[in-house]
Coordinates of C-alpha atoms in Angstrom, one line a residue:
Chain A
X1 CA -3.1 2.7 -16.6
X2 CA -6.8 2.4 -15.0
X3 CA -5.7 3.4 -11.3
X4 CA -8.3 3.5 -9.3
X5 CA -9.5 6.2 -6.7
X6 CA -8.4 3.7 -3.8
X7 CA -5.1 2.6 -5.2
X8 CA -4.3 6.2 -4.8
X9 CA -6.1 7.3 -1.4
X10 CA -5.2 3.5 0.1
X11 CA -5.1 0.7 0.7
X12 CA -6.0 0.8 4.2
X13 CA -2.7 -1.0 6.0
X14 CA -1.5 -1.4 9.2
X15 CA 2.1 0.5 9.1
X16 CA 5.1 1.0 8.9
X17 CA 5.9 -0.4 5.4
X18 CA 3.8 -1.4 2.2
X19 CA 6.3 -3.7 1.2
X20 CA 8.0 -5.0 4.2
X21 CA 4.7 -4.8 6.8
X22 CA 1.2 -5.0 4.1
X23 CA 3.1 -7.3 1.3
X24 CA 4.1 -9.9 4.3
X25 CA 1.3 -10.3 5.4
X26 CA -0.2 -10.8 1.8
X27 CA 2.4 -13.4 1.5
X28 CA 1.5 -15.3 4.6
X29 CA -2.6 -14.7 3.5
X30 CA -1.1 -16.5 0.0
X31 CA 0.5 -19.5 1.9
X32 CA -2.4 -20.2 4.3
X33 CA -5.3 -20.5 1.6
X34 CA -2.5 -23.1 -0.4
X35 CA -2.1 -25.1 2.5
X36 CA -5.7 -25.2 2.7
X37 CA -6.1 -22.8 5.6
X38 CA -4.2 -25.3 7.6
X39 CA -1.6 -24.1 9.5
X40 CA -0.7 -26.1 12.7
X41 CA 3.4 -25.1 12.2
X42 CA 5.5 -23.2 10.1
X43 CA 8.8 -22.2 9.8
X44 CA 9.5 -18.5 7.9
X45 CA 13.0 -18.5 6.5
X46 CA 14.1 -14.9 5.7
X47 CA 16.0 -13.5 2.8
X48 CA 17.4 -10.4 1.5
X49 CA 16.5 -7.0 3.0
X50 CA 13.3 -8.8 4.8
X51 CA 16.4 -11.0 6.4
X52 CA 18.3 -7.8 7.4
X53 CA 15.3 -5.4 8.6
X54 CA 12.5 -7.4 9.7
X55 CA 12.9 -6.1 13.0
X56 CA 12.1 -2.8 12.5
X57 CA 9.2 -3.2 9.7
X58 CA 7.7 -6.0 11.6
X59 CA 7.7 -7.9 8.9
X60 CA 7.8 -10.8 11.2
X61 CA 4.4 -9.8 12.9
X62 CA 3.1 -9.1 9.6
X63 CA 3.8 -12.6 7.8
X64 CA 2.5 -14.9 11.1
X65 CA -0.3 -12.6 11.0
X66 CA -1.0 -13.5 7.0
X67 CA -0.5 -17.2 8.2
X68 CA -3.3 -16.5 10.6
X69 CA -5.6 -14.9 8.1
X70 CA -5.3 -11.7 9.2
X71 CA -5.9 -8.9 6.4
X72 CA -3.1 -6.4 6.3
X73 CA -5.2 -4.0 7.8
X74 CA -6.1 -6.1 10.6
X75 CA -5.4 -4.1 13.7
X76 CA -4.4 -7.6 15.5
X77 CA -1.6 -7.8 13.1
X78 CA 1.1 -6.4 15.4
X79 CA 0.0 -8.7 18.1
X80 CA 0.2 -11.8 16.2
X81 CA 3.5 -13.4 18.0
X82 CA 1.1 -13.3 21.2
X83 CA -2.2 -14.7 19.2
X84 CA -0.4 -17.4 17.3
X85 CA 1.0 -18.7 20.7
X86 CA -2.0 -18.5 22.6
X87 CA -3.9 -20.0 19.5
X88 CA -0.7 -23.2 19.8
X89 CA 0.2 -22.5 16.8
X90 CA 4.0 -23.1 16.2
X91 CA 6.2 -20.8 14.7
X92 CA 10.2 -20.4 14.0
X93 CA 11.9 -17.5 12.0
X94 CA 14.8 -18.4 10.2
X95 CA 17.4 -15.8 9.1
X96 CA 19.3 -16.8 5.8
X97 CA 22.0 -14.7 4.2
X98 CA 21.4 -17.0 0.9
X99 CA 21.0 -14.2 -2.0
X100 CA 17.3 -14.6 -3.2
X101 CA 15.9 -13.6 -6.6
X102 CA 14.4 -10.3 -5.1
X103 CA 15.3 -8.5 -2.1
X104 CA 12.2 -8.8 -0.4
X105 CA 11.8 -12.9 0.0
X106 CA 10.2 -15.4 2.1
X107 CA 10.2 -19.1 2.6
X108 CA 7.4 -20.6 4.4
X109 CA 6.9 -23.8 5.4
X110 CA 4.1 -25.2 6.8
X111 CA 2.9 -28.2 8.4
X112 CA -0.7 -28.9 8.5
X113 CA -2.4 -30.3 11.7
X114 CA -2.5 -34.2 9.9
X115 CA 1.2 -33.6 9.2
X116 CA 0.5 -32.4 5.2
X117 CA 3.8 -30.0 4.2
X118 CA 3.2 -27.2 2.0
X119 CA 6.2 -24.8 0.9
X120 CA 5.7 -21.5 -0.4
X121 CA 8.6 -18.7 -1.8
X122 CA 7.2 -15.5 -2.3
X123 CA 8.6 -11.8 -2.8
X124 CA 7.2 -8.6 -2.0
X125 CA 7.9 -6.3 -4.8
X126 CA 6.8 -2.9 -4.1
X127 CA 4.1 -1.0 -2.4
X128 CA 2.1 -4.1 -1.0
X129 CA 2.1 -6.3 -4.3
X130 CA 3.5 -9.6 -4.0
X131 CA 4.5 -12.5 -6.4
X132 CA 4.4 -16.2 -5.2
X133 CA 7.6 -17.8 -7.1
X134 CA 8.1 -21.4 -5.9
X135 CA 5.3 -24.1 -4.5
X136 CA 6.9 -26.9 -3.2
X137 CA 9.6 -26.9 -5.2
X138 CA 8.9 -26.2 -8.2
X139 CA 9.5 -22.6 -9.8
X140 CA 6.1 -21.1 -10.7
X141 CA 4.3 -17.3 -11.1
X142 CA 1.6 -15.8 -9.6
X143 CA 0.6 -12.5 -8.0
X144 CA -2.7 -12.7 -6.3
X145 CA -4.1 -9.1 -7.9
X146 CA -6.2 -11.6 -9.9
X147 CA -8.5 -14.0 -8.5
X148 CA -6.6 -17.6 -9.0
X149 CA -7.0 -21.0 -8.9
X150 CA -4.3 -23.4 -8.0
X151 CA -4.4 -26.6 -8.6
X152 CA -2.7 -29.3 -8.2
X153 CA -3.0 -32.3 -10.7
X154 CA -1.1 -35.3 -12.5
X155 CA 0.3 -34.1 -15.4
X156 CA -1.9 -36.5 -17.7
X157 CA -3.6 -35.7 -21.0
X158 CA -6.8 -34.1 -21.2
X159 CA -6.8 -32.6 -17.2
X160 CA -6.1 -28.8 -18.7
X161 CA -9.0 -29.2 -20.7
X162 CA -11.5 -30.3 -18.4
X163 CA -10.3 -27.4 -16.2
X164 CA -10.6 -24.2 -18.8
X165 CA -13.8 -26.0 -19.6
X166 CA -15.5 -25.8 -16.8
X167 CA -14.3 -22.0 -16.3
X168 CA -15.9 -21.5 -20.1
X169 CA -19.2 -23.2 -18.5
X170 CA -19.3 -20.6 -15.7
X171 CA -18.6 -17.8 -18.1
X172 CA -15.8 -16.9 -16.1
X173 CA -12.5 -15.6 -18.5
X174 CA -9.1 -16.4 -18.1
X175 CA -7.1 -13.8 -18.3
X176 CA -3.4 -15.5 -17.5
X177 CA -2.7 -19.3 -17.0
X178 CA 0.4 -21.3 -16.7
X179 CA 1.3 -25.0 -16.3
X180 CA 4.2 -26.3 -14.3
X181 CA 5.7 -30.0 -13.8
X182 CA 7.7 -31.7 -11.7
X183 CA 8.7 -34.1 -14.6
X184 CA 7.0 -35.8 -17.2
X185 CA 3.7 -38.0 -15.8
X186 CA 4.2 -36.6 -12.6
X187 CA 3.1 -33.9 -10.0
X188 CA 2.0 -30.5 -12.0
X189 CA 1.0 -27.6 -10.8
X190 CA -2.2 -25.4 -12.8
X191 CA -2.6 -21.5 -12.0
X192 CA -5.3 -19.9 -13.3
X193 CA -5.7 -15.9 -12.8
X194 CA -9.3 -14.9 -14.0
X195 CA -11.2 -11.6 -14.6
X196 CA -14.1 -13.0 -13.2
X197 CA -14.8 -13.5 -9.3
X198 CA -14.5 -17.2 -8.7
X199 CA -17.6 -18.8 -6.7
X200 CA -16.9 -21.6 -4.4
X201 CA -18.9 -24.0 -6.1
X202 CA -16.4 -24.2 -8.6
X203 CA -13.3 -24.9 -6.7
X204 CA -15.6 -28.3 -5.4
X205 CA -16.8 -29.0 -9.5
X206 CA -13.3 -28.7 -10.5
X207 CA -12.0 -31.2 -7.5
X208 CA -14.5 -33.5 -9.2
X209 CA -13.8 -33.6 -12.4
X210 CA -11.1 -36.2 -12.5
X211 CA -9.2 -38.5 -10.3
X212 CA -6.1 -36.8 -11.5
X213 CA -6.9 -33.3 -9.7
X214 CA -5.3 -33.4 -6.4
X215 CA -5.9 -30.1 -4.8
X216 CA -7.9 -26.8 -5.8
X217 CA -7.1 -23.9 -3.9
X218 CA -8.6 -20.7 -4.8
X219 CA -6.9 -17.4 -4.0
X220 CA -9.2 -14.2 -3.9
X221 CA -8.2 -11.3 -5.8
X222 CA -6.3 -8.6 -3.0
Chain B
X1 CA -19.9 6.9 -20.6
X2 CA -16.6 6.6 -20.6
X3 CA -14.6 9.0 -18.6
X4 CA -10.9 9.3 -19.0
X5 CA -8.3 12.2 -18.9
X6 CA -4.5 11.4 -18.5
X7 CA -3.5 15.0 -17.9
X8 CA -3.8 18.3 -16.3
X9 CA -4.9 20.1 -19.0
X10 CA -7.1 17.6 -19.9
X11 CA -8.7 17.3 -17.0
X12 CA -9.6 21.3 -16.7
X13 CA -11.0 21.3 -19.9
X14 CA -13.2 18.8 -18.7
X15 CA -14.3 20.6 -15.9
X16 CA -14.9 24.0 -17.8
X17 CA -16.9 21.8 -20.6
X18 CA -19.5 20.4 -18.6
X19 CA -18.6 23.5 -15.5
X20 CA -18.3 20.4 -13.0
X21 CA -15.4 20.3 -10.5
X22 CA -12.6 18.1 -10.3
X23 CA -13.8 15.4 -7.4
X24 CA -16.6 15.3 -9.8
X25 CA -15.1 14.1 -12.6
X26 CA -12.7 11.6 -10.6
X27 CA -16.1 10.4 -9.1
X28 CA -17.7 9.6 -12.6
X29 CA -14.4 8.1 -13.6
X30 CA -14.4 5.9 -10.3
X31 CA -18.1 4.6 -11.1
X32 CA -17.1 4.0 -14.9
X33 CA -13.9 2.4 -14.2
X34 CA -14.9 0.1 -11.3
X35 CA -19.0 -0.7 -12.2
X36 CA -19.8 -0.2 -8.9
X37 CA -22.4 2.6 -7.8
X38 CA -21.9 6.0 -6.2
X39 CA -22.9 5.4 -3.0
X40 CA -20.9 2.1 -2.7
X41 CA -17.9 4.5 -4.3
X42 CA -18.4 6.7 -1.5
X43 CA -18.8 4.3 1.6
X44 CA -15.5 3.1 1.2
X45 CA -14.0 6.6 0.9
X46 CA -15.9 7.5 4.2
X47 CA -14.3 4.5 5.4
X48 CA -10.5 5.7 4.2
X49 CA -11.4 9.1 6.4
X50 CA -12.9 7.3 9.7
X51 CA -9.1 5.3 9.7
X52 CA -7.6 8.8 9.3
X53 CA -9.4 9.7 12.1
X54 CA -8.6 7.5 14.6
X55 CA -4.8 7.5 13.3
X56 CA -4.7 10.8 14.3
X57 CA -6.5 10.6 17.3
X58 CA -4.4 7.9 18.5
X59 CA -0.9 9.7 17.4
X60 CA -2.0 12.7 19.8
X61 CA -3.2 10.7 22.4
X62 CA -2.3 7.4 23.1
X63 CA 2.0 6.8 24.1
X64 CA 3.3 6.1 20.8
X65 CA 6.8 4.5 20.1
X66 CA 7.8 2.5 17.0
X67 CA 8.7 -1.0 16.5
X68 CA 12.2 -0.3 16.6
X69 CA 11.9 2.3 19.6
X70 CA 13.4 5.0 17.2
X71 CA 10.7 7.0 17.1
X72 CA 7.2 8.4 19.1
X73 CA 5.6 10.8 20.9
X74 CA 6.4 14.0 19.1
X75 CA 3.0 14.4 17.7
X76 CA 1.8 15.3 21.2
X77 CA 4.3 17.3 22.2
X78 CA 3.4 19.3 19.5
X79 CA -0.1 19.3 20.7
X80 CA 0.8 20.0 24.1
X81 CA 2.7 23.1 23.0
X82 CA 0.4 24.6 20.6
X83 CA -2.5 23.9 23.2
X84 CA -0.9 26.2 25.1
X85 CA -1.2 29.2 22.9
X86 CA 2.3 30.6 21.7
X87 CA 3.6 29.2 18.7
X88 CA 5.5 31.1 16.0
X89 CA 4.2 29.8 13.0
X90 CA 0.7 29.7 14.3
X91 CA -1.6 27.8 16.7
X92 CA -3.7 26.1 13.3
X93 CA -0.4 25.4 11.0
X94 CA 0.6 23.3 14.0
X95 CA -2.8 21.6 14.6
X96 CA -2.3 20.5 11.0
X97 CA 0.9 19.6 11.9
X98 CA 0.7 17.8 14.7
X99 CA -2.1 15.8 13.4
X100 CA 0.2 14.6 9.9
X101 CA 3.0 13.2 12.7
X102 CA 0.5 11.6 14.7
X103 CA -0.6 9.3 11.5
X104 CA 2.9 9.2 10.9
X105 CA 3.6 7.9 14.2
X106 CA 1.1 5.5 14.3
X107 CA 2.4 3.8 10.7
X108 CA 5.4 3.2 13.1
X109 CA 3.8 1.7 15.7
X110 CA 2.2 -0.5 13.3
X111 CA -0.7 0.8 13.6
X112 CA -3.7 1.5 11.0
X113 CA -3.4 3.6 8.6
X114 CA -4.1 4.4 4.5
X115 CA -1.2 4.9 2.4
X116 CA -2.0 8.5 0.6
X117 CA -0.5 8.1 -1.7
X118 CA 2.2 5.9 0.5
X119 CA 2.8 4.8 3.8
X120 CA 5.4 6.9 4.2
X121 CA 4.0 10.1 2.6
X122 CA 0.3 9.1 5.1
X123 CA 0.4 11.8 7.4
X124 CA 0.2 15.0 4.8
X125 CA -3.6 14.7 3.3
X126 CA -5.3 13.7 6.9
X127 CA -2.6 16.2 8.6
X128 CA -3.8 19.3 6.2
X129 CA -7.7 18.3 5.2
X130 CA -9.4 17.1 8.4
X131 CA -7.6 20.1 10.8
X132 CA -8.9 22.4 8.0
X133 CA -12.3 21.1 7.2
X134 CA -12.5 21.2 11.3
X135 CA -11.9 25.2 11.2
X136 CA -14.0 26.0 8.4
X137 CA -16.7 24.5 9.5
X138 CA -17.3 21.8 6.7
X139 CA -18.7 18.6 7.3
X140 CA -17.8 14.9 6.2
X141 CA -19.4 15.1 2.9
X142 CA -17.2 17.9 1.8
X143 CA -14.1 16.5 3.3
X144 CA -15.1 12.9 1.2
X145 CA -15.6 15.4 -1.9
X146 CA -12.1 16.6 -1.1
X147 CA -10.7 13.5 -1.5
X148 CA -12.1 12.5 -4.3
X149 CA -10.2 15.5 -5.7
X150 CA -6.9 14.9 -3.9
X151 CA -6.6 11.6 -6.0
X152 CA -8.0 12.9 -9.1
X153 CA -3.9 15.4 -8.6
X154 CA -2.4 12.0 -7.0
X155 CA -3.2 9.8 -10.2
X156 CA -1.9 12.1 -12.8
X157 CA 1.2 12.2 -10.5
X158 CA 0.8 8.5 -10.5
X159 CA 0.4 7.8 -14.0
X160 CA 2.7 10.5 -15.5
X161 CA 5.5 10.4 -13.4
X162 CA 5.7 8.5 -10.0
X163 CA 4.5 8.3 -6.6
X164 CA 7.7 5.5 -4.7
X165 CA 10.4 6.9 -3.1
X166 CA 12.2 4.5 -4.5
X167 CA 12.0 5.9 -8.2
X168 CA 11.7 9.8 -7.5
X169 CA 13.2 10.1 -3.5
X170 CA 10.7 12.3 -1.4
X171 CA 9.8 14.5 -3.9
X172 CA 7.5 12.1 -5.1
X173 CA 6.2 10.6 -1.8
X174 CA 5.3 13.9 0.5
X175 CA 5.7 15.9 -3.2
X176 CA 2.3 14.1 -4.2
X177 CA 0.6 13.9 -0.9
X178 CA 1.3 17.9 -0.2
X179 CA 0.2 18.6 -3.8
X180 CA -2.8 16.1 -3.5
X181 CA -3.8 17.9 0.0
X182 CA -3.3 21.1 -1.7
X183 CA -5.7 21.2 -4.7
X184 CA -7.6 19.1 -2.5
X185 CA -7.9 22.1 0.0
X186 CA -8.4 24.6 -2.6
X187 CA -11.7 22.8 -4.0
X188 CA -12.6 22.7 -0.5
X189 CA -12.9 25.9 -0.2
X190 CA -14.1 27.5 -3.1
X191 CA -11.1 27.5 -5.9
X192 CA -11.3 26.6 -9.3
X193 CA -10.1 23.6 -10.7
X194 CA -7.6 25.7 -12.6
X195 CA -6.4 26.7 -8.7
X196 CA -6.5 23.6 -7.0
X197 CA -3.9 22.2 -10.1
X198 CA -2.3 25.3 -9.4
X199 CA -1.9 24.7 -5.6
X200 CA -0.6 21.5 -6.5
X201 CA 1.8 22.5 -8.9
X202 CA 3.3 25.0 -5.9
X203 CA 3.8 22.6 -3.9
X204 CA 6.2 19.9 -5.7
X205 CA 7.6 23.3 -7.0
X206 CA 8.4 23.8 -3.4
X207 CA 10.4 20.6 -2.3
X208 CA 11.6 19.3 -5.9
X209 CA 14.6 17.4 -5.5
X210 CA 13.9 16.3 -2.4
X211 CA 15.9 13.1 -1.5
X212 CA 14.6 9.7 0.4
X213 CA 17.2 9.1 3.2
X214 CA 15.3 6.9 5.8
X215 CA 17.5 6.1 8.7
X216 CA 18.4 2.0 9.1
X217 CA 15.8 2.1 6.1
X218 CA 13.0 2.6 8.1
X219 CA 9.8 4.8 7.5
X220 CA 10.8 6.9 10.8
X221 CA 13.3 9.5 10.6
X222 CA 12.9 11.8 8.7
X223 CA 9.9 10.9 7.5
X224 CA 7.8 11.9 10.6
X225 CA 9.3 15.4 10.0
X226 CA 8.8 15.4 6.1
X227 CA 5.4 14.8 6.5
X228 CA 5.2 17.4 9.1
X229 CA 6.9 20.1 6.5
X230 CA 4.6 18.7 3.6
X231 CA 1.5 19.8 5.6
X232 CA 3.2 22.7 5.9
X233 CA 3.7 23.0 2.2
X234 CA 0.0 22.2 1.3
X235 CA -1.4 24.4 3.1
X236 CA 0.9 27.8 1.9
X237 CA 0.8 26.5 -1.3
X238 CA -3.7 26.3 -1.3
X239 CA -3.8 29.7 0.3
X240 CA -1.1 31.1 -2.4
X241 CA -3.5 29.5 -5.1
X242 CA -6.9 30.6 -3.5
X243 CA -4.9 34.3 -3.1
X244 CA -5.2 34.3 -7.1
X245 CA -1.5 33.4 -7.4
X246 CA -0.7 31.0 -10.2
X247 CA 2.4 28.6 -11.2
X248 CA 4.3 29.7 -13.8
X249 CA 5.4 26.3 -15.0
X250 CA 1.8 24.4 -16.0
X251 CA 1.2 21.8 -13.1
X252 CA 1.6 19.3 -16.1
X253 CA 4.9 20.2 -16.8
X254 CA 5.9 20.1 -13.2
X255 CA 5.4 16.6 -12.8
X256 CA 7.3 15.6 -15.7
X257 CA 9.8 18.0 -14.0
X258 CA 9.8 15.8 -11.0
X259 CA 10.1 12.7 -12.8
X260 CA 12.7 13.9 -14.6
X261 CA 14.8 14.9 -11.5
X262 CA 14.0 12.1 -9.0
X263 CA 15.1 9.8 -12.5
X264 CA 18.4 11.9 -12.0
X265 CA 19.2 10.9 -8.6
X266 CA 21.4 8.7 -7.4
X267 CA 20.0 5.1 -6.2
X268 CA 22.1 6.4 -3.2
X269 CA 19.1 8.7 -2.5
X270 CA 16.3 6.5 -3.4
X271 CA 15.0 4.7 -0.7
X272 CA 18.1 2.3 -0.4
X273 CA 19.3 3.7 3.2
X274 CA 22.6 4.6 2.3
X275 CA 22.9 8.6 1.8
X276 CA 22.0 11.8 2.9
X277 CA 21.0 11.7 6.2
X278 CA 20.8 7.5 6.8
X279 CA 24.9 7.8 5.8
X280 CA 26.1 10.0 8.7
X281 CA 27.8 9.2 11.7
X282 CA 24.5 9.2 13.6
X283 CA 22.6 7.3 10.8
X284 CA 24.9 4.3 11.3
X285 CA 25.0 4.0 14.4
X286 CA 21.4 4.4 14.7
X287 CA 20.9 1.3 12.2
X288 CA 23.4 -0.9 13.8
X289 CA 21.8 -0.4 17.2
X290 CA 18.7 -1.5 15.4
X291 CA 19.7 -4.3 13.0
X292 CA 22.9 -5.3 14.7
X293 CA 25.8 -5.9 11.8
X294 CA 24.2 -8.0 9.6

């Protein structure tokens, strides 16, 4: 595999755990930018060993901070309890003993400040790396080492091709995609993982394209 | 041009070919792989060593104690006592020391640090380069060059055989940072490629088999004091190489070695928590004062 230099000598992280300290905090980063970095409550529900050893890895710290935007290098990360209260945001850990699809799993729920729920599941499998499994509901795959788009649409003819379109207009390649419904006519989710950095610009030229795109969030690569 | 080697040997014959040494090559590679230019290359590698800094300064300054309260403070104790003068394995080996449990410390105090090539393994490469750069009088450049060759040794590890604890135990964590600070050292100073793979060949020689135990899980105990031996072991094993002594088994062969035997272990002894040392009477209590009994 193409490691590179810093995958071996990094990543810079605030300690003590890659995947119970970093890859919480990439989770909560995930969950923010979907709720459209707006966070005015949220409720973490714990699983698996995150459920059983939070305490000790600060995985806690580390996942309020992600909510908050904090990198996981961010040395305000292990103050983030005292930030997010002084900053009124509301927060609740959950503990569940509910067995979860990989040991490392989070629930997040969030309330936006006009009252908008978004629910993200996500894992952290191994040395910071992470892989968002559910949205709202619905089972879905993605792991944030690509930049991604996420989109939420009506699942109507023609909607998936005005999307990769556009991308093909920008030159920018798609190197993994994946479409997930509710049922049949209904809310769908889109998730796009490019090799190309996505500008900004795009994320509003894709909200325009039809009335059937609900919301474009776009994820930068970690 | 594209630059790519996917083993030991490869790699040396790359560097007698075009008489280059290995941070060299693993530069070029960098530039090929990622498009981005030298200098940009090298920026963020003087930014990996300014966090090592101040993780170290912290660790032997600053009151340390973990999240859980397990663990702090014996990075400057060490200081303290070497500071004074008598030590029996020398005042230097336990700057070195001191300065890999400070990082070490830090990590548990959630504090900044860069995984090298884990969190858990961090201490070993700042521990053994910077204390040694410091005393032979090179400067940041060199130490930057240093680790451009420290990750050259930790992504053959990497890509051959494994760098988690929870695939290869400790072996593979504080295994590859000793053998990374090693060779690392080695170039430092004046060795040959051929010695610095040498150096790190010694070094997961030294500690193979070594299992992950962590107490209630946690990067803590014994990690503080693995990383503490693994500078230990990185630095005998660079002045063993740079004394003209080689490895008997290629370094090559040696990490297959490695993957071979931390494959071999049981998931008991794999970063789980629930052997060796985590499993004894003192272990469990330890993790039930932490966690409680769930």
């Amino acid at each position: 595999m193409d490691y590179s230099v810093f995958d071996i000598i990094g990543p810079r992280m605030v300690g003590p755990s890659s995947s119970h300290t970093a890859g919480a905090a990439r989770l909560g980063k995930v969950a923010r930018r979907i709720s459209g970095n707006d966070v005015a409550q949220v409720t973490f529900t714990l699983y698996g060993s995150f459920a059983k050893t939070y305490k000790g890895h600060g995985t806690d710290r580390a996942l309020l901070a992600g909510i908050m935007g904090m990198e996981p290098d961010d040395p305000n990360l292990s103050s983030s309890l005292e930030l997010a209260r002084s900053a009124g945001l509301v927060y609740e850990f959950v503990i569940s003993d509910a067995e979860p699809p990989h040991p490392n799993t989070v629930k997040m729920m969030i309330t936006g400040s006009g009252g908008k729920k978004t629910e993200v599941v996500g894992s952290s499998i191994g040395g910071g790396n992470i892989k968002v499994v559910q949205l709202n509901g619905l089972a879905i795959e993605f792991t944030g080492e690509y930049p991604t788009l996420v989109i939420r649409h009506l699942d109507r003819p023609g909607v998936i091709g005005d999307v990769t379109g556009l991308m093909g207009q920008f030159n920018i390649n798609i190197a993994f995609m994946r479409v997930f419904r509710h049922s049949k006519g209904q809310d769908a989710f889109m998730i796009l993982e490019t090799d190309n950095v996505i500008p900004k610009k795009v994320v509003s030229q894709v909200r325009a394209l039809s009335d059937e795109i609900k919301d474009v969030y776009l994820i930068e690569a970690m | 041009m594209s630059i790519s080697f996917t083993s030991g040997s490869e790699l040396l014959s790359m560097c007698s070919k075009s008489n280059v040494k290995i941070f060299e090559i693993m530069l070029a590679r960098e530039v090929y792989l990622s498009q981005k230019s030298k200098d940009s290359i090298i920026s963020e590698m003087q930014e990996n060593l300014s966090v090592m800094k101040r993780a170290i300064e912290r660790g032997l300054t600053e009151d340390i104690r973990s999240v859980s309260g397990l663990t702090g403070g014996d990075a400057k104790k060490l200081r303290y006592y070497h500071e004074k003068g008598q030590t029996v394995a020398g005042q230097e080996l336990n700057k070195a020391v001191a300065a890999a449990m400070a990082v070490l410390e830090v990590n548990g105090a959630m504090g900044q640090i860069v995984a090298a090539p884990t969190a858990g393994s961090s201490g070993i490469l700042p521990g053994a380069i910077i204390t040694t750069a410091e005393r032979f009088g090179k400067t940041d450049e060199d130490v930057i060059n240093a680790l451009f060759t420290a990750s050259a040794v930790g992504y053959l590890i990497t890509n051959n055989a494994t760098v988690a604890g929870a695939e290869g135990g400790c072996q593979a964590e504080t295994g590859a940072a000793a053998a990374m600070a090693a060779s690392a050292i080695v170039e430092m100073l004046g060795g040959t490629p051929a010695q610095a793979l040498d150096a790190a060949a010694i070094s997961i020689k030294n500690i193979l088999g070594l299992v992950c135990d962590p107490i209630a899980g946690l990067v803590e105990a014994p990690c503080i004091k693995r990383n503490a031996i693994g500078t230990t072991n990185a630095l005998i094993s660079a002045d063993l190489a740079l004394a003209g002594i080689t490895s008997i088994i290629p370094f090559d062969e040696v990490v297959e070695a490695m993957l071979k035997v931390g494959k071999s272990l049981p998931c008991e002894l794999r970063e789980t928590g629930t052997g060796g040392l985590a499993e004894t009477p003192t272990g469990r209590q330890i993790r039930e004062r932490i966690f409680g009994d769930i």
